[in-house]
Structures are given as structure tokens and as C-alpha cells.
Amino acid sequence: MTLTQAPVHIETVDLAVSTVRELNQALHATDDGTSWVVDTPAGQHNIAVGIDRDLDLVVNGHVGYYFAGMHQKGRVTVHGSAGVGLAENIMSGTVHVTGDASQAAAATGQGGLVIIDGNTGARCGISMKGVDIVVGGDIGHASAFMAQAGRLVVCGDAGEGLGDSIYEARIYVKGTVASLGADCVEKPLRPEHLAELAELLTLAGRTDAPTDFRRYGSARTLYHFAAVNAAAY
Amino acid sequence: MTNSYASRGLRESATFDRATINDIQRAATTGIYDIRGWGAKRALPHFDDLLFLGASVSRYPLEGYREKCGTDVTLGGRHALKPITLDIPITIAGMSFGALSANAKEALGRGATEAGTSTTTGDGGMTPEERGQSRHLVYQYLPSRYGMNPDDLRKADAIEIVLGQGAKPGGGGMLLGQKITERVAGMRTLPVGIDQRSACRHPDWTGPDDLAIKIAELREITDWHTPIYVKVGASRPYYDTALAVKSGADVVVLDGMQGGTAATQQVFIENVGIPILAAIGPAVAALQELGVHRQVQLIVSGGIRNGADVAKAIALGADAVSIGTAALIALGDNDPRYQAEYEALGSSAGFYDDFQDGKDPAGISTQDPILAARLDPIAGGKRIANYLRVLTLEAQTIARACGKSHLHHLEPEDLVALTVEAAAMAGVPLAGTSWIPGR
Ligand SMILES: Cc1cc2nc3c(=O)[nH]c(=O)nc-3n(C[C@H](O)[C@H](O)[C@H](O)COP(=O)(O)O)c2cc1C
């Protein structure tokens, strides 16, 4: 018996011809298992936001603010760079950017995986609530500010104030950290951390050695209002 | 009391009064600022300083119980495909599950639904109890984004992007550990029992240009169905309203400094922001200059207590009002029947403002299951509906007396001010004169 696979049909949308609104409405209405290619994004904002279908989407070019915002399902890849708020509040699924991402990448993400092969700007993973983020390059200042849950992996260097007022998220950095924010401290890299780090690096298609990273997290000294912490509030 | 002190030759300082002395003593003892609920407690220029000019010879009134006086309002028609129409222009303000018990949230939803109006989530996400019992539910989009998710966003009848609150314009949220129970912590992705601080700025945008893109994103995610409100604490209402309109808001929500809060530093509550009386005029002026007055609706809040306040806010140009503190009182907050318990907490019925402590005898601002069980959501819903009906009837009574067949026909010309300050702030003449200070 031979299995013949149906030829994969790929929907192609050229944003030089169609509007972002038309594209998003088509992506909201499509079926699970579909494949999409978007050309000429030209840095437009709000492309591919609110996707709730198990689809594959490839964008050829740069995208603007909030690309794949509130992403819920499927795999999305940008061959280019992304603007502010990439995959903000992502719930699950995967968003991969081969270039750089601007500020607030994966902000408030509740789940899923965001991979940025290049660098990101300030506030990467701000208020993250369960998302996993893997950055191939450097991240900017105030990243993981008030990070609540999830894991942030940085293969390059981190800017100032990393993990300020962090709650329970875990941060792994391979390069240097310009400075740690209030209540963020270096923590031991135990076997369970090496294991989760190895898994995240593999998911992101990276070959960095987990043992080259250092781990940072909350000292939990700001969890209760206290006069002694007045300078840190 | 005061007289007995006076008769003994004792004089209280107006500057260092007993409350101030207590504040200093408390600060010296604890080394940390005072956090409390409720809104500003100091005397402020308010709607009490305005009066309506009833009809007589120059205008004729409508027959009290015979002639119609409409109360409906439609919100969000500017850009949303599904605007919402409410039977009355009085909505329930956003108060979080976490700050309030699940029973209290459910009661607010039930009462609002019975009265034909909307209720609002808060800084803590949407509960099924609340969604289930609310015909019109406004979903808040706050800097913390606790529990934020696209499914709830699509379930909402409107989305309210919160930039600030009247009690603390420029401030973030806090919820103290006593109230971070397992359920509240789970919804906010936080450890149980910690003192939670939340950010004052949105994590992924700053300024009006970004806000325009953010609003467009939320419209895209909800396929342009859902009205989008922008809520600001009253500080620079003219500019904030103009920028919200420019950014694409369907509705502007303006909360004055008397507005309630679940937990904020007392110094913030009493010293930041402006009274709602002073904020409505500039906001309306911005809407008028942009040619969108009554097209982009204005909802105002901060110390709305009775139908006269509702009518005055609308006469000054608001489309609707919102209530927080008054709704909690209607539910049973500060009820004298709990006097003994208020005393035990170091407070008294009529004074209780420790919403942050989670020990509310009335079962409203608490997560303690035993206290929360004291509030029956069905009976509470009835009380809210009753109260909303009274507010509406009172506002209609005044509108008819001014000869108006709809609350929205009330206008600044129907009002005068009792004080020079109120005349200047509200932009209506001092009673008995044609003088509006500053014009
Ligand atoms: C207990 C309580 C909780 C509140 N929680 C929120 C909130 O989560 N988000 C928000 O935008 N405003 C919140 N507010 C403010 C109200 O939405 C509203 O602006 C205010 O209560 C209106 O003024 P009023 O209390 O004088 O009616 C809260 C107010 C109270 C009393």
C-alpha cells in the first residue's frame, strides 16, 4: 500500500495588493492545517494578530508593531525584522523572527515560544506570564521587568536593569549583564535548569552549550511591603 | 463634641487637625506610607455646587409621570460594528475580582443586567460568574494584563483601555497579600499571598501614536466588532480627550479625583488629579472642537451619588456616568448593621475604607470565603438594580422639570453655580448673575 499525500496548498497574500485587515480576517476564518505565505509586508503594523488556527505562516520581509499579537495557535516565521511588541501577550504556538526585534518583544506573553535570531531592544519579556523567549543576540535595558513566569534565554548580552522587580520567571544569559534590576539576583544553575535550557535551545534550533549560561531570578525580598525596602519601590 | 472641647478652652489646629496628627504618628511608627481604599475624602468642589434652573415662563416643563423622558444611550458607534445600547446612562465602573469578592462581582453583573446597563471587569481578568451574569460586559485592558487573553477579549461587549484612574492618575495598581488567594493568584500568574504591585504604564506602548496602533491591533483581533473605550484619570482632560479621539477611541472614560480605588497610597488619593466637576468642561470642549461630541461618547465618574449628580454630569456634556463607590454602598458597604465589627477593625460604619485589608465585614472587598458568603449575589443584584432605578428616576425628574424629553437634552444652560469656584470650573454662571469667571 502506498500513501499518497495531497499536495500542500499554500495561500499567498501580497500586502502590496491586499490590506492587513483582509489578511487578518482571512487568517481568523481559515481552517487548521493550512499554509500561508505573506509577501511585501513593508513594515505594516498588526499583521497576523489574533491567530487562533493551527496553521503555518511565513512572512517574507519586515513587519511593524504587534506582529502576531495575542498569538494562540500555529507556527509563524518572519524572514526579516519585527517592530515594537512582537507577539505581545502570546498564548501558545511559536513565533520566530530571523532578524532583530524592537522593544517589548513578547511583552506579557502567557505561553508559547518566541524565537528571535538577532537582537532585541528594551523591555524584552516585560511582564511575561509564562511565555518562553529565546534571543540569539543581545537584549536591551529593562528586559524582564516585573516578569512573572516563563523563561527568557539570551545568547548574547543583556542591558541594564535586567529582571527588575521580577517575580517567578527564570532568566538565562550567556554573555554579560550590564546590571541587574532591583530584587534580581544570580542563582545556581542546577541540573534541572541545564535540562530546561538545553530543551529551549534545541527548540530554537541553537547549538549553544547550556553550561555557558548563568541563571538569574527573584531574590523575593520585595514580595511584601516593608519599610526596609523603601529605596527599592 | 467640638463644642465641648471649645467650652473647655481647647482649640484644634486647622492645619494640624486630629487626622493629620494621627497620620504623622502613624508614619513615625511604621516607616511606610498609608495605603487605603475609597476615594478622596477632603472637601472638593463638586456637583453639589451646581443647581438646575427648573422651567417656568420662559421654558415649560414636561408632565412628571405622563410625558416621556428617554434615558437610553448608545456607545461605540464611531468605529465598532457592534456598538452597545444601554437602557440607562449609568454604568458600573471597573473593579477587579481580587479587590472585590466573586459574589460582589456577580451581584454587580446581576444588578446592571436587570437595570439594562453594563458592568466592567478590572485589574484581574474576567470571571465566569461575572461574564455569565452580565448582559453587557466591558473588559478592561490594563498595564498589568493579568489574565489577559484573546478569548475573553472576543467575549467582551466592549474593551476599555485603562491609562489611569481618578484616584491615582499616573499610578499603578496594588493588591495586598491578604487578598491574593489561590484563585486570585492563579488568575494573575502570581505567587499566593504576596503584596502585588502592578505597573503604571502599558508594557508595549507609550504615547498617542503608539496608542493608535494598539487600538488598531485590538480592533483587528476582534474583527472590528467591539467598541473600544479609553479610560483616563482626570488631570489634563482637554489634551487626554483630544489624544484619545485622535488615537481612534470610540468612547472616552474620564474619572475624577473623588473616584474610588481598592488600594492606593493616601497621599496619592488626596493630592493628585482634579475633581470631576473641573474635568468635564475641558473634555467636552475637546470633543466639540474635533466635531465628535456625542459621536465619541464621554463617560464620567468620580463621586456620583444620586440622580442629580447624573443629570448634572450629562447637562455638562457627558453621555453617561459610571459608579464605583456608590455601587459598593448599595451592596452593603459601610452598613451600620456591621458597626460592632467595624469598631473591632478600628473603624466605624460610614468611615470604613480599608478595602486593601480584605477583612470587609460586608463581604464585598474581601477574598475570605466566610466573609464573602455574607453577600448573597442575588439579593445584592436586586439592591444594585433598585439603586440604579432610583438614580434614573431622579435624573428624569430633574430633566422633565427642565422641559427635556431625553436626559441627553439637558445642557449647560440649565445649570448655575453656587460658588465662584464651581462657576469657573464647570463653566456655568454664578447663580443670579451672567458671570462665568474666566470668560
Ligand atoms: C474597590 C474598587 C476597585 C477598583 N478597581 C479598579 C480597576 O481594577 N480598574 C479601574 O480602572 N478602576 C478601578 N476602580 C475605579 C473605578 O473603576 C471608578 O473609576 C471609580 O470607582 C469611580 O468613582 P466612584 O467610586 O466615586 O464612583 C476601582 C474602584 C474601587 C472602589
XYZ file of C-alpha atoms and ligand atoms in Angstrom:
703
model
C 0.000 0.000 0.000
C 1.318 3.401 -0.883
C 0.329 6.569 0.908
C -0.106 9.475 -1.401
C -0.042 12.815 0.284
C -2.288 15.523 -1.053
C -0.207 18.340 -2.486
C 0.067 21.085 0.134
C -1.837 24.125 -0.971
C -0.201 27.382 0.020
C -2.256 30.556 0.180
C -0.177 33.536 -0.871
C -1.147 37.051 0.149
C 0.686 40.079 -1.183
C 0.249 43.017 1.181
C 1.047 45.365 -1.673
C -2.344 44.307 -3.038
C -4.391 43.165 -0.020
C -4.895 45.096 3.214
C -3.762 43.924 6.641
C -7.413 43.804 7.651
C -8.259 41.452 4.783
C -5.314 39.223 5.651
C -6.214 39.060 9.350
C -9.848 38.297 8.635
C -8.814 35.506 6.270
C -6.441 34.094 8.910
C -9.203 34.217 11.536
C -11.595 32.392 9.240
C -9.281 29.766 7.750
C -9.033 26.062 8.721
C -6.472 24.290 10.874
C -3.644 22.780 8.840
C -3.469 25.493 6.181
C -0.246 27.102 4.977
C 0.193 30.777 4.218
C 2.867 32.979 2.699
C 2.730 36.764 3.064
C 4.806 38.947 0.770
C 5.582 42.679 0.840
C 4.709 43.301 4.495
C 6.591 46.603 4.196
C 6.755 47.121 7.952
C 2.993 47.417 8.340
C 1.548 47.140 11.852
C -0.746 44.492 13.334
C -0.037 41.801 10.764
C -1.225 38.302 11.730
C -2.693 39.329 15.098
C -5.145 37.103 16.990
C -4.454 33.890 15.074
C -6.416 31.030 16.605
C -5.849 28.356 13.937
C -3.218 25.651 13.841
C -1.596 26.963 10.677
C 1.822 27.662 9.218
C 2.581 31.196 8.155
C 5.720 32.605 6.579
C 6.255 36.326 6.094
C 8.930 37.491 3.691
C 10.112 40.917 4.817
C 9.981 43.255 7.786
C 6.917 43.694 9.974
C 5.816 46.624 12.193
C 4.255 46.848 15.650
C 2.475 43.939 17.340
C 3.229 41.315 14.732
C 1.446 38.078 15.794
C -0.055 39.886 18.799
C -2.069 37.573 21.102
C -0.998 34.603 19.022
C -2.901 31.484 20.080
C -2.017 28.678 17.690
C 0.253 27.650 14.852
C 3.768 28.426 13.711
C 4.668 31.808 12.346
C 8.010 32.810 10.838
C 9.236 36.220 9.743
C 12.177 36.348 7.355
C 13.103 39.852 8.384
C 12.894 42.052 11.477
C 9.963 42.973 13.702
C 8.802 46.218 15.299
C 7.583 47.001 18.820
C 5.586 44.423 20.776
C 6.369 41.347 18.699
C 3.966 38.544 19.711
C 2.736 40.592 22.665
C 0.584 38.524 25.021
C 1.220 35.327 23.021
C -0.805 32.427 24.478
C 0.740 29.386 22.774
C 2.215 28.347 19.415
C 5.517 29.588 18.020
C 6.639 32.905 16.587
C 10.093 33.028 15.009
C 11.862 36.133 13.688
C 15.080 35.597 11.773
C 16.221 39.212 12.109
C 16.006 41.629 15.044
C 13.015 42.647 17.152
C 12.355 46.082 18.607
C 11.204 46.921 22.152
C 8.805 44.926 24.295
C 9.197 41.671 22.388
C 6.841 39.013 23.766
C 5.576 41.503 26.369
C 3.097 39.919 28.830
C 3.260 36.616 26.904
C 1.225 33.967 28.707
C 2.569 30.889 26.922
C 4.096 29.627 23.683
C 7.584 30.194 22.301
C 9.091 33.309 20.751
C 12.422 32.943 18.949
C 14.429 35.922 17.794
C 17.621 35.022 15.972
C 19.028 38.555 16.136
C 18.936 41.216 18.864
C 16.006 42.826 20.676
C 15.521 46.318 22.072
C 14.498 47.374 25.565
C 11.902 45.665 27.720
C 12.110 42.243 26.105
C 9.791 39.926 28.037
C 8.347 42.724 30.164
C 5.608 41.369 32.483
C 5.992 37.931 30.869
C 3.498 35.456 32.332
C 4.566 32.049 31.088
C 5.995 32.555 27.595
C 9.406 31.145 26.651
C 11.698 33.533 24.781
C 14.992 32.655 23.101
C 17.084 35.537 21.766
C 20.116 34.705 19.628
C 21.779 38.079 20.164
C 21.621 40.834 22.775
C 18.644 42.296 24.650
C 18.099 45.912 25.699
C 17.602 47.552 29.081
C 14.745 46.864 31.469
C 14.147 43.448 29.981
C 12.051 41.007 32.027
C 10.775 43.941 34.129
C 8.166 42.516 36.519
C 8.491 39.162 34.753
C 6.016 36.840 36.425
C 6.551 33.412 34.859
C 8.188 31.727 31.885
C 11.790 31.589 30.712
C 13.962 34.128 28.922
C 17.113 32.810 27.237
C 19.680 35.310 25.948
C 22.605 34.004 23.916
C 24.275 37.435 23.749
C 24.484 40.215 26.347
C 21.755 41.820 28.469
C 21.345 45.579 29.003
C 20.879 47.478 32.255
C 18.288 46.680 34.874
C 17.708 43.080 33.872
C 14.793 41.467 35.692
C 13.855 44.472 37.795
C 11.093 43.595 40.280
C 10.983 40.095 38.842
C 8.551 37.560 40.248
C 8.931 33.884 39.325
C 10.294 33.960 35.747
C 13.727 32.420 35.075
C 16.379 34.191 33.021
C 19.419 32.590 31.366
C 22.161 34.782 29.877
C 25.263 33.546 28.052
C 27.052 36.880 27.688
C 27.429 39.782 30.057
C 24.716 41.532 32.082
C 25.207 45.327 32.225
C 23.379 45.405 35.576
C 20.655 43.575 37.437
C 17.459 45.387 38.426
C 16.019 45.585 41.934
C 15.435 42.183 43.538
C 17.030 40.236 40.639
C 19.980 38.029 41.600
C 22.198 35.369 40.087
C 21.123 31.902 41.091
C 22.776 28.484 40.846
C 22.435 26.580 37.593
C 21.276 23.185 38.795
C 20.731 20.083 36.637
C 17.017 20.802 36.156
C 17.937 24.255 34.833
C 20.544 22.857 32.451
C 17.922 20.415 31.206
C 15.248 23.045 30.545
C 17.805 25.333 28.966
C 19.028 22.548 26.664
C 15.438 21.890 25.631
C 14.737 25.555 24.882
C 17.959 25.968 22.893
C 17.112 22.886 20.847
C 13.574 24.146 20.209
C 15.099 27.389 18.954
C 17.459 25.464 16.680
C 20.571 26.634 18.531
C 23.824 24.874 19.317
C 24.988 26.960 22.312
C 26.169 24.907 25.283
C 23.827 25.229 28.314
C 26.811 25.187 30.673
C 27.982 28.511 29.194
C 24.935 30.329 30.635
C 24.255 31.905 34.030
C 20.835 31.948 35.666
C 19.048 34.933 37.214
C 15.812 35.176 39.153
C 13.998 36.800 42.045
C 15.534 37.275 45.470
C 11.901 37.628 46.611
C 12.755 40.454 49.013
C 10.134 42.811 47.515
C 7.230 40.406 47.819
C 5.935 42.208 50.906
C 5.766 45.940 51.530
C 8.311 46.753 54.189
C 9.953 49.937 55.392
C 13.422 48.455 54.895
C 12.793 48.201 51.145
C 11.685 51.815 50.765
C 14.581 52.617 48.436
C 13.636 49.803 46.066
C 9.998 50.802 45.452
C -18.074 67.080 70.686
C -16.260 70.015 69.160
C -18.355 72.339 71.301
C -17.440 70.523 74.477
C -13.769 70.968 73.574
C -14.397 74.629 72.867
C -16.204 75.097 76.170
C -13.118 73.735 77.908
C -10.970 76.252 76.058
C -9.391 73.622 73.821
C -8.760 74.595 70.232
C -7.986 72.155 67.404
C -5.497 73.340 64.793
C -6.947 73.649 61.305
C -3.532 72.810 59.882
C -2.608 70.056 62.319
C -6.052 68.616 62.933
C -6.526 65.262 64.672
C -6.426 63.238 61.446
C -3.181 64.940 60.436
C -1.645 64.343 63.853
C -2.631 60.711 63.558
C -1.033 60.483 60.088
C 2.266 61.808 61.412
C 2.200 59.459 64.378
C 1.392 56.509 62.129
C 4.237 57.383 59.729
C 6.705 57.729 62.595
C 5.691 54.350 63.984
C 5.634 52.307 60.768
C 8.090 53.964 58.354
C 5.827 53.183 55.377
C 3.098 55.203 53.701
C -0.570 54.640 54.402
C -2.457 52.592 51.846
C -6.257 52.600 51.804
C -9.322 52.219 49.624
C -12.215 54.616 48.842
C -11.526 57.948 47.085
C -10.510 61.457 48.124
C -12.081 62.347 51.466
C -11.241 66.031 51.559
C -13.945 68.566 50.634
C -13.781 69.361 46.912
C -15.830 71.481 44.510
C -18.466 69.037 43.329
C -21.869 68.682 41.711
C -23.432 69.937 44.974
C -22.152 73.359 43.934
C -24.432 73.372 40.873
C -28.196 73.879 40.700
C -30.728 73.336 37.939
C -32.970 76.112 36.669
C -36.383 74.489 36.500
C -38.789 75.611 33.777
C -41.350 78.374 34.360
C -42.442 81.122 31.952
C -39.540 81.102 29.534
C -39.489 77.310 29.254
C -42.211 74.788 30.028
C -41.767 71.553 31.956
C -42.871 68.046 30.999
C -45.620 66.307 32.934
C -43.952 64.275 35.659
C -45.490 60.833 35.240
C -47.057 61.201 31.775
C -44.588 62.614 29.345
C -41.661 60.554 28.179
C -38.144 61.302 29.223
C -35.759 58.966 27.426
C -32.694 57.553 29.142
C -31.040 55.238 26.608
C -27.522 55.695 25.308
C -25.556 54.034 22.510
C -21.832 53.659 22.984
C -19.173 52.876 20.418
C -20.847 53.689 17.115
C -17.847 55.628 15.832
C -15.825 52.659 14.568
C -17.230 49.471 16.088
C -19.506 47.224 14.051
C -21.391 46.254 17.231
C -21.959 49.337 19.398
C -23.778 48.731 22.661
C -27.062 50.318 23.622
C -27.882 50.708 27.301
C -31.328 51.493 28.731
C -29.857 53.934 31.242
C -26.775 56.165 31.097
C -25.367 54.875 34.390
C -22.782 52.103 34.161
C -20.929 50.072 36.774
C -17.226 51.003 36.832
C -14.318 48.570 36.587
C -13.499 46.983 39.930
C -11.305 43.942 39.931
C -12.068 40.454 41.042
C -9.389 40.295 43.682
C -10.229 43.690 45.068
C -13.846 42.501 45.279
C -15.189 39.052 46.048
C -16.623 36.860 43.309
C -20.063 37.267 44.911
C -19.772 41.048 44.792
C -18.746 40.917 41.118
C -21.664 38.640 40.340
C -24.083 40.915 42.207
C -22.881 43.926 40.213
C -23.405 41.983 36.975
C -26.881 40.883 38.004
C -27.935 44.361 39.086
C -26.574 46.027 35.966
C -28.287 43.474 33.738
C -31.626 43.919 35.489
C -31.360 47.694 35.099
C -30.312 47.421 31.446
C -26.781 48.683 31.782
C -23.187 47.445 31.638
C -20.675 46.326 34.200
C -16.900 46.235 33.892
C -14.123 43.781 34.795
C -10.962 45.162 36.452
C -7.303 44.567 37.116
C -7.541 40.805 37.479
C -9.297 39.396 34.463
C -12.806 38.193 33.679
C -14.544 35.655 35.904
C -17.148 33.253 34.515
C -19.580 34.392 37.260
C -19.323 37.931 36.015
C -19.495 37.135 32.303
C -22.425 34.800 32.913
C -24.490 37.355 34.819
C -23.704 40.449 32.749
C -25.603 41.186 29.591
C -23.199 43.993 28.706
C -19.682 43.401 29.989
C -16.800 45.811 29.431
C -13.377 44.117 29.587
C -10.536 46.224 30.929
C -7.156 46.219 29.199
C -4.713 47.366 31.861
C -0.928 47.766 32.133
C -0.657 44.601 34.243
C -2.519 42.488 31.643
C -3.346 39.994 34.377
C -5.291 37.129 32.856
C -5.418 38.940 29.513
C -6.348 36.599 26.694
C -7.909 36.866 23.258
C -10.818 34.537 24.065
C -12.093 36.825 26.818
C -11.349 39.807 24.598
C -13.681 38.377 21.957
C -16.318 37.578 24.602
C -16.399 41.191 25.779
C -19.096 43.612 24.657
C -16.588 46.469 24.850
C -12.896 46.857 25.628
C -11.688 49.586 27.994
C -8.015 50.507 27.686
C -7.133 51.856 31.112
C -4.496 54.577 31.215
C -5.386 55.785 34.634
C -7.882 56.184 37.418
C -9.085 59.370 39.078
C -7.878 58.201 42.479
C -4.330 57.834 41.138
C -3.628 59.304 37.702
C -0.097 58.178 36.891
C -0.129 55.367 39.429
C -0.100 51.603 39.112
C -2.162 49.065 40.969
C -1.614 47.235 44.195
C -3.331 44.363 45.881
C -2.069 43.319 49.262
C -1.183 39.764 50.189
C -4.249 39.130 52.335
C -6.335 39.200 49.163
C -4.015 37.174 46.909
C -5.718 33.844 47.497
C -5.075 30.822 45.317
C -7.807 31.745 42.852
C -6.769 35.389 42.600
C -3.089 34.424 42.322
C -3.877 31.862 39.622
C -5.755 34.405 37.520
C -2.857 36.859 37.846
C 0.012 34.327 37.497
C 1.480 35.400 40.853
C 2.637 33.626 43.981
C -0.099 33.286 46.629
C -0.012 35.815 49.465
C 2.463 38.375 48.105
C 1.857 42.129 48.112
C 1.230 42.650 44.425
C 2.327 45.807 42.659
C 1.340 46.377 39.055
C 2.829 48.722 36.512
C 1.554 52.236 35.875
C 2.477 52.257 32.170
C 1.449 49.837 29.499
C 4.293 47.444 28.739
C 4.185 47.672 24.977
C 3.306 51.253 24.115
C 3.790 54.838 25.241
C 2.193 57.978 23.852
C -0.683 58.668 21.491
C 0.954 57.447 18.278
C 1.533 54.023 19.792
C -1.952 54.062 21.305
C -3.434 54.455 17.834
C -1.597 51.306 16.706
C -2.621 49.466 19.883
C -6.280 50.338 19.328
C -5.972 49.129 15.737
C -4.470 45.858 16.977
C -7.385 45.234 19.343
C -9.809 46.040 16.533
C -8.049 43.574 14.235
C -8.127 40.834 16.885
C -11.859 41.354 17.435
C -12.603 41.807 13.721
C -13.675 45.424 14.325
C -16.801 44.306 16.186
C -16.084 45.579 19.655
C -16.267 49.194 20.859
C -13.012 50.454 22.355
C -13.036 52.848 25.308
C -10.051 54.736 26.684
C -10.156 55.471 30.430
C -8.101 58.286 31.919
C -7.804 59.765 35.374
C -8.733 63.449 35.295
C -5.611 65.589 35.207
C -5.295 67.179 31.743
C -8.728 66.257 30.377
C -8.617 68.554 27.349
C -5.430 67.043 25.926
C -6.101 63.499 27.079
C -9.545 63.518 25.481
C -8.256 65.023 22.247
C -5.442 62.465 22.047
C -7.767 59.561 22.828
C -10.033 60.688 19.994
C -7.087 61.149 17.675
C -5.905 57.642 18.575
C -9.232 56.209 17.459
C -11.170 55.635 20.697
C -14.917 55.109 20.396
C -15.583 56.232 23.964
C -13.611 58.290 26.488
C -13.992 57.433 30.173
C -12.959 60.249 32.493
C -12.564 59.550 36.200
C -12.266 62.465 38.624
C -10.153 62.571 41.772
C -13.033 61.588 44.043
C -13.135 58.250 42.214
C -12.785 55.165 44.355
C -9.873 52.761 44.492
C -9.262 49.383 46.058
C -5.829 50.258 47.439
C -3.708 53.363 46.855
C -1.352 55.495 48.887
C -3.424 58.060 50.803
C -1.066 60.863 49.731
C -1.798 59.972 46.097
C -5.577 59.798 46.545
C -5.767 63.203 48.201
C -3.226 65.169 46.135
C -3.118 64.026 42.501
C -5.695 64.746 39.823
C -8.601 67.173 39.605
C -12.253 66.933 40.659
C -14.654 65.646 38.033
C -16.526 68.973 38.135
C -13.447 70.689 36.715
C -12.716 67.950 34.171
C -15.948 67.593 32.205
C -15.858 71.031 30.581
C -12.382 70.709 29.051
C -13.132 67.170 27.842
C -16.366 68.313 26.189
C -14.552 71.281 24.648
C -12.018 68.899 23.087
C -14.803 66.720 21.674
C -16.637 69.747 20.304
C -13.531 71.223 18.706
C -12.874 67.907 16.980
C -16.509 67.771 15.854
C -17.192 64.482 17.626
C -19.242 65.478 20.671
C -21.911 62.767 21.199
C -20.297 60.769 18.386
C -17.393 59.763 20.595
C -19.196 59.251 23.885
C -17.939 60.634 27.175
C -18.497 58.610 30.359
C -17.612 60.409 33.576
C -17.146 59.173 37.122
C -15.805 60.152 40.499
C -18.264 60.785 43.297
C -21.588 60.128 41.536
C -24.137 59.521 44.319
C -27.639 60.421 43.172
C -29.781 61.283 40.174
C -28.929 64.969 40.471
C -25.241 64.147 40.009
C -26.157 62.058 36.965
C -28.253 64.865 35.477
C -25.574 67.486 36.158
C -22.834 65.416 34.556
C -24.996 64.909 31.479
C -26.003 68.564 31.344
C -22.320 69.486 31.290
C -21.920 67.298 28.215
C -21.285 63.725 29.359
C -23.158 60.902 27.607
C -23.179 58.626 30.618
C -21.756 58.240 34.101
C -20.102 55.400 35.907
C -20.311 54.425 39.577
C -17.968 52.517 41.849
C -18.124 53.557 45.493
C -21.876 54.190 45.410
C -22.468 50.724 43.959
C -20.468 49.168 46.805
C -22.513 51.147 49.329
C -25.697 49.951 47.645
C -24.412 46.394 48.055
C -23.983 46.905 51.802
C -20.578 48.536 52.260
C -20.418 50.620 55.483
C -23.794 49.293 56.618
C -24.450 50.220 60.298
C -25.580 46.676 61.000
C -21.882 45.714 60.995
C -20.996 48.505 63.426
C -19.528 46.215 66.071
C -17.245 44.609 63.509
C -16.152 47.922 62.043
C -15.279 49.035 65.582
C -13.255 45.873 66.102
C -11.275 46.771 62.977
C -10.589 50.229 64.369
C -13.140 51.888 62.077
C -16.826 52.708 62.147
C -19.795 52.441 59.774
C -19.507 55.450 57.496
C -15.721 55.607 57.794
C -14.540 52.168 56.680
C -12.046 52.466 53.825
C -9.620 49.591 54.436
C -10.572 47.785 51.230
C -6.925 46.693 50.941
C -7.080 44.594 54.124
C -9.538 42.007 52.889
C -11.443 41.969 56.213
C -14.605 43.706 54.986
C -17.450 42.754 57.355
C -19.930 43.274 54.494
C -18.188 40.588 52.411
C -17.519 42.910 49.470
C -13.830 43.897 49.391
C -12.579 40.540 50.612
C -11.439 37.127 49.456
C -12.178 35.480 52.812
C -14.752 32.787 51.974
C -16.609 33.190 55.280
C -16.942 36.969 54.919
C -17.686 36.745 51.181
C -20.529 34.303 51.869
C -22.330 37.102 53.726
C -23.133 38.775 50.435
C -25.884 36.971 48.565
C -25.296 37.789 44.879
C -28.995 37.585 44.020
C -30.139 39.875 46.839
C -27.139 42.118 46.143
C -28.093 42.279 42.477
C -31.602 43.415 43.457
C -30.163 46.198 45.616
C -27.965 47.380 42.737
C -30.914 47.324 40.336
C -33.059 49.244 42.840
C -30.389 51.843 43.317
C -29.836 52.253 39.570
C -33.604 52.709 39.119
C -33.669 55.440 41.749
C -30.751 57.243 40.108
C -32.568 57.090 36.793
C -35.928 58.253 38.188
C -34.244 61.127 39.989
C -32.391 62.230 36.869
C -35.618 62.019 34.857
C -37.469 64.067 37.465
C -34.956 66.869 37.048
C -34.845 66.600 33.263
C -38.637 66.839 32.983
C -38.630 69.859 35.275
C -36.225 71.437 32.802
C -38.570 70.515 29.946
C -36.413 67.756 28.437
C -37.807 64.648 26.770
C -34.434 62.878 26.993
C -31.679 63.114 29.580
C -29.309 63.996 26.762
C -31.259 67.170 26.068
C -30.009 68.636 29.338
C -27.454 71.341 28.625
C -25.129 73.750 30.455
C -27.784 76.468 30.067
C -29.914 74.514 32.551
C -27.304 74.989 35.266
C -25.976 77.694 37.559
C -23.249 77.564 40.170
C -23.416 78.326 43.871
C -19.775 79.255 44.243
C -17.325 81.263 42.184
C -15.016 78.217 42.051
C -17.727 75.928 40.718
C -18.789 78.568 38.177
C -15.235 78.797 36.876
C -14.623 75.056 36.871
C -17.915 73.971 35.340
C -18.175 76.960 33.018
C -21.705 77.916 34.095
C -22.771 81.292 35.523
C -22.763 82.073 39.199
C -26.419 81.860 40.334
C -28.260 85.125 39.880
C -25.618 86.546 37.554
C -24.466 86.025 33.994
C -20.873 85.805 35.204
C -18.688 82.858 34.306
C -15.273 83.583 35.788
C -12.547 83.486 33.181
C -14.828 84.005 30.183
C -12.859 48.590 45.073
C -12.523 49.328 43.816
C -11.756 48.695 42.845
C -11.420 49.350 41.664
N -10.697 48.687 40.703
C -10.450 49.300 39.522
C -9.808 48.605 38.470
O -9.458 47.440 38.591
N -9.607 49.263 37.300
C -10.014 50.558 37.115
O -9.826 51.098 36.038
N -10.623 51.231 38.097
C -10.854 50.631 39.281
N -11.540 51.323 40.253
C -12.031 52.684 39.968
C -13.443 52.633 39.372
O -13.420 51.990 38.109
C -14.022 54.029 39.133
O -13.150 54.766 38.322
C -14.326 54.797 40.404
O -14.724 53.945 41.421
C -15.397 55.828 40.108
O -15.578 56.725 41.164
P -16.635 56.494 42.356
O -16.067 55.394 43.189
O -16.639 57.767 43.086
O -17.938 56.135 41.765
C -11.856 50.683 41.459
C -12.632 51.311 42.441
C -12.970 50.664 43.603
C -13.819 51.371 44.627
